Amino acid sequence: MIYGDSLNEINNKICFYSSNKKYELLENKIIIDAKEKELKTSKKNQLFLVLILFSVSCSLAVLWFFMKKQKKQNIQLEKLYQENQFLISETNHRVNNNLQLISLLITDTLRKKQN
């Protein structure tokens, strides 16, 4: 019976070894599943980050475009303002000249009437 006991012992060891291997394989499968889940989450986070960066880049591009457009409008407005200031000063000058002419004519008319 030593031979039979030896075979039983070998069978027990084989069963123990195979159950250990099955357990290790199961543990490895669980670890692999967790890592795959983590990888999917990481890929989603990366995609989300890329989308955010793209959105920010587009927003900055639109903002830059409108700022450039606003700057051009400000330059045009400044030119128009300077032109209007010149026209106002010219009009003011002409009005003053006309008032002086009227004053001179009134003074001259009064002088003629006194004589």
PDB file of C-alpha atoms in Angstrom:
ATOM      1  CA  MET A   1       0.000   0.000   0.000  1.00  0.00           C
ATOM      2  CA  ILE A   2       2.933   2.307   0.060  1.00  0.00           C
ATOM      3  CA  TYR A   3       2.629   2.531  -3.653  1.00  0.00           C
ATOM      4  CA  GLY A   4      -1.079   3.472  -3.413  1.00  0.00           C
ATOM      5  CA  ASP A   5      -0.409   6.009  -0.690  1.00  0.00           C
ATOM      6  CA  SER A   6       2.305   7.492  -2.845  1.00  0.00           C
ATOM      7  CA  LEU A   7      -0.114   7.784  -5.776  1.00  0.00           C
ATOM      8  CA  ASN A   8      -2.748   9.377  -3.563  1.00  0.00           C
ATOM      9  CA  GLU A   9      -0.189  11.791  -2.261  1.00  0.00           C
ATOM     10  CA  ILE A  10       0.856  12.670  -5.813  1.00  0.00           C
ATOM     11  CA  ASN A  11      -2.807  13.072  -6.812  1.00  0.00           C
ATOM     12  CA  ASN A  12      -3.375  15.314  -3.796  1.00  0.00           C
ATOM     13  CA  LYS A  13      -0.336  17.371  -4.705  1.00  0.00           C
ATOM     14  CA  ILE A  14      -1.500  17.612  -8.321  1.00  0.00           C
ATOM     15  CA  CYS A  15      -4.973  18.665  -7.191  1.00  0.00           C
ATOM     16  CA  PHE A  16      -3.486  21.174  -4.760  1.00  0.00           C
ATOM     17  CA  TYR A  17      -1.131  22.494  -7.439  1.00  0.00           C
ATOM     18  CA  SER A  18      -3.917  22.792 -10.023  1.00  0.00           C
ATOM     19  CA  SER A  19      -6.242  24.491  -7.534  1.00  0.00           C
ATOM     20  CA  ASN A  20      -3.427  26.906  -6.633  1.00  0.00           C
ATOM     21  CA  LYS A  21      -2.849  27.603 -10.319  1.00  0.00           C
ATOM     22  CA  LYS A  22      -6.591  28.119 -10.875  1.00  0.00           C
ATOM     23  CA  TYR A  23      -6.661  30.512  -7.924  1.00  0.00           C
ATOM     24  CA  GLU A  24      -3.598  32.369  -9.264  1.00  0.00           C
ATOM     25  CA  LEU A  25      -5.176  32.523 -12.726  1.00  0.00           C
ATOM     26  CA  LEU A  26      -8.376  33.870 -11.189  1.00  0.00           C
ATOM     27  CA  GLU A  27      -6.411  36.465  -9.224  1.00  0.00           C
ATOM     28  CA  ASN A  28      -4.509  37.434 -12.378  1.00  0.00           C
ATOM     29  CA  LYS A  29      -7.803  37.693 -14.307  1.00  0.00           C
ATOM     30  CA  ILE A  30      -9.225  39.970 -11.616  1.00  0.00           C
ATOM     31  CA  ILE A  31      -6.075  42.090 -11.679  1.00  0.00           C
ATOM     32  CA  ILE A  32      -6.169  42.241 -15.498  1.00  0.00           C
ATOM     33  CA  ASP A  33      -9.856  43.241 -15.443  1.00  0.00           C
ATOM     34  CA  ALA A  34      -9.103  45.979 -12.906  1.00  0.00           C
ATOM     35  CA  LYS A  35      -6.189  47.236 -15.011  1.00  0.00           C
ATOM     36  CA  GLU A  36      -8.352  47.207 -18.159  1.00  0.00           C
ATOM     37  CA  LYS A  37     -11.024  49.183 -16.319  1.00  0.00           C
ATOM     38  CA  GLU A  38      -8.366  51.619 -15.122  1.00  0.00           C
ATOM     39  CA  LEU A  39      -7.019  51.892 -18.683  1.00  0.00           C
ATOM     40  CA  LYS A  40     -10.502  52.635 -20.059  1.00  0.00           C
ATOM     41  CA  THR A  41     -11.000  55.286 -17.377  1.00  0.00           C
ATOM     42  CA  SER A  42      -7.604  56.735 -18.175  1.00  0.00           C
ATOM     43  CA  LYS A  43      -8.442  56.843 -21.899  1.00  0.00           C
ATOM     44  CA  LYS A  44     -11.763  58.552 -21.122  1.00  0.00           C
ATOM     45  CA  ASN A  45      -9.950  61.093 -18.960  1.00  0.00           C
ATOM     46  CA  GLN A  46      -7.399  61.709 -21.706  1.00  0.00           C
ATOM     47  CA  LEU A  47     -10.168  62.178 -24.268  1.00  0.00           C
ATOM     48  CA  PHE A  48     -11.961  64.540 -21.898  1.00  0.00           C
ATOM     49  CA  LEU A  49      -8.748  66.499 -21.395  1.00  0.00           C
ATOM     50  CA  VAL A  50      -8.156  66.702 -25.150  1.00  0.00           C
ATOM     51  CA  LEU A  51     -11.714  67.948 -25.653  1.00  0.00           C
ATOM     52  CA  ILE A  52     -11.251  70.565 -22.943  1.00  0.00           C
ATOM     53  CA  LEU A  53      -7.949  71.698 -24.473  1.00  0.00           C
ATOM     54  CA  PHE A  54      -9.552  71.854 -27.911  1.00  0.00           C
ATOM     55  CA  SER A  55     -12.464  73.889 -26.537  1.00  0.00           C
ATOM     56  CA  VAL A  56     -10.109  76.269 -24.757  1.00  0.00           C
ATOM     57  CA  SER A  57      -8.018  76.634 -27.919  1.00  0.00           C
ATOM     58  CA  CYS A  58     -11.102  77.382 -30.011  1.00  0.00           C
ATOM     59  CA  SER A  59     -12.325  79.868 -27.415  1.00  0.00           C
ATOM     60  CA  LEU A  60      -8.967  81.611 -27.391  1.00  0.00           C
ATOM     61  CA  ALA A  61      -8.933  81.745 -31.193  1.00  0.00           C
ATOM     62  CA  VAL A  62     -12.421  83.277 -31.276  1.00  0.00           C
ATOM     63  CA  LEU A  63     -11.469  85.716 -28.525  1.00  0.00           C
ATOM     64  CA  TRP A  64      -8.296  86.703 -30.399  1.00  0.00           C
ATOM     65  CA  PHE A  65     -10.308  87.224 -33.621  1.00  0.00           C
ATOM     66  CA  PHE A  66     -12.839  89.489 -31.905  1.00  0.00           C
ATOM     67  CA  MET A  67     -10.128  91.414 -30.080  1.00  0.00           C
ATOM     68  CA  LYS A  68      -8.351  92.024 -33.389  1.00  0.00           C
ATOM     69  CA  LYS A  69     -11.629  93.143 -34.947  1.00  0.00           C
ATOM     70  CA  GLN A  70     -12.313  95.404 -31.952  1.00  0.00           C
ATOM     71  CA  LYS A  71      -8.846  96.916 -32.236  1.00  0.00           C
ATOM     72  CA  LYS A  72      -9.470  97.783 -35.898  1.00  0.00           C
ATOM     73  CA  GLN A  73     -12.785  99.383 -34.958  1.00  0.00           C
ATOM     74  CA  ASN A  74     -11.101 101.379 -32.192  1.00  0.00           C
ATOM     75  CA  ILE A  75      -8.492 102.666 -34.646  1.00  0.00           C
ATOM     76  CA  GLN A  76     -11.251 103.697 -37.076  1.00  0.00           C
ATOM     77  CA  LEU A  77     -13.162 105.399 -34.277  1.00  0.00           C
ATOM     78  CA  GLU A  78     -10.033 107.259 -33.190  1.00  0.00           C
ATOM     79  CA  LYS A  79      -9.495 108.517 -36.751  1.00  0.00           C
ATOM     80  CA  LEU A  80     -13.137 109.622 -36.964  1.00  0.00           C
ATOM     81  CA  TYR A  81     -12.864 111.318 -33.582  1.00  0.00           C
ATOM     82  CA  GLN A  82      -9.781 113.262 -34.686  1.00  0.00           C
ATOM     83  CA  GLU A  83     -11.481 114.231 -37.937  1.00  0.00           C
ATOM     84  CA  ASN A  84     -14.568 115.405 -36.030  1.00  0.00           C
ATOM     85  CA  GLN A  85     -12.411 117.405 -33.640  1.00  0.00           C
ATOM     86  CA  PHE A  86     -10.765 119.106 -36.603  1.00  0.00           C
ATOM     87  CA  LEU A  87     -14.129 119.819 -38.236  1.00  0.00           C
ATOM     88  CA  ILE A  88     -15.517 121.223 -34.977  1.00  0.00           C
ATOM     89  CA  SER A  89     -12.511 123.495 -34.520  1.00  0.00           C
ATOM     90  CA  GLU A  90     -12.768 124.641 -38.147  1.00  0.00           C
ATOM     91  CA  THR A  91     -16.481 125.325 -37.753  1.00  0.00           C
ATOM     92  CA  ASN A  92     -15.819 127.192 -34.520  1.00  0.00           C
ATOM     93  CA  HIS A  93     -13.162 129.282 -36.258  1.00  0.00           C
ATOM     94  CA  ARG A  94     -15.525 130.163 -39.133  1.00  0.00           C
ATOM     95  CA  VAL A  95     -18.348 131.042 -36.760  1.00  0.00           C
ATOM     96  CA  ASN A  96     -16.008 133.345 -34.841  1.00  0.00           C
ATOM     97  CA  ASN A  97     -14.904 134.983 -38.091  1.00  0.00           C
ATOM     98  CA  ASN A  98     -18.514 135.480 -39.140  1.00  0.00           C
ATOM     99  CA  LEU A  99     -19.393 136.952 -35.739  1.00  0.00           C
ATOM    100  CA  GLN A 100     -16.480 139.360 -36.034  1.00  0.00           C
ATOM    101  CA  LEU A 101     -17.644 140.323 -39.512  1.00  0.00           C
ATOM    102  CA  ILE A 102     -21.202 140.918 -38.241  1.00  0.00           C
ATOM    103  CA  SER A 103     -19.865 142.908 -35.318  1.00  0.00           C
ATOM    104  CA  LEU A 104     -17.754 145.001 -37.700  1.00  0.00           C
ATOM    105  CA  LEU A 105     -20.724 145.593 -39.998  1.00  0.00           C
ATOM    106  CA  ILE A 106     -22.937 146.620 -37.069  1.00  0.00           C
ATOM    107  CA  THR A 107     -20.265 148.938 -35.756  1.00  0.00           C
ATOM    108  CA  ASP A 108     -19.746 150.431 -39.207  1.00  0.00           C
ATOM    109  CA  THR A 109     -23.511 150.890 -39.687  1.00  0.00           C
ATOM    110  CA  LEU A 110     -23.829 152.621 -36.315  1.00  0.00           C
ATOM    111  CA  ARG A 111     -20.936 154.906 -37.117  1.00  0.00           C
ATOM    112  CA  LYS A 112     -22.501 155.859 -40.448  1.00  0.00           C
ATOM    113  CA  LYS A 113     -25.822 156.639 -38.781  1.00  0.00           C
ATOM    114  CA  GLN A 114     -24.161 158.891 -36.235  1.00  0.00           C
ATOM    115  CA  ASN A 115     -22.545 160.933 -38.945  1.00  0.00           C
TER     116      ASN A 115
END
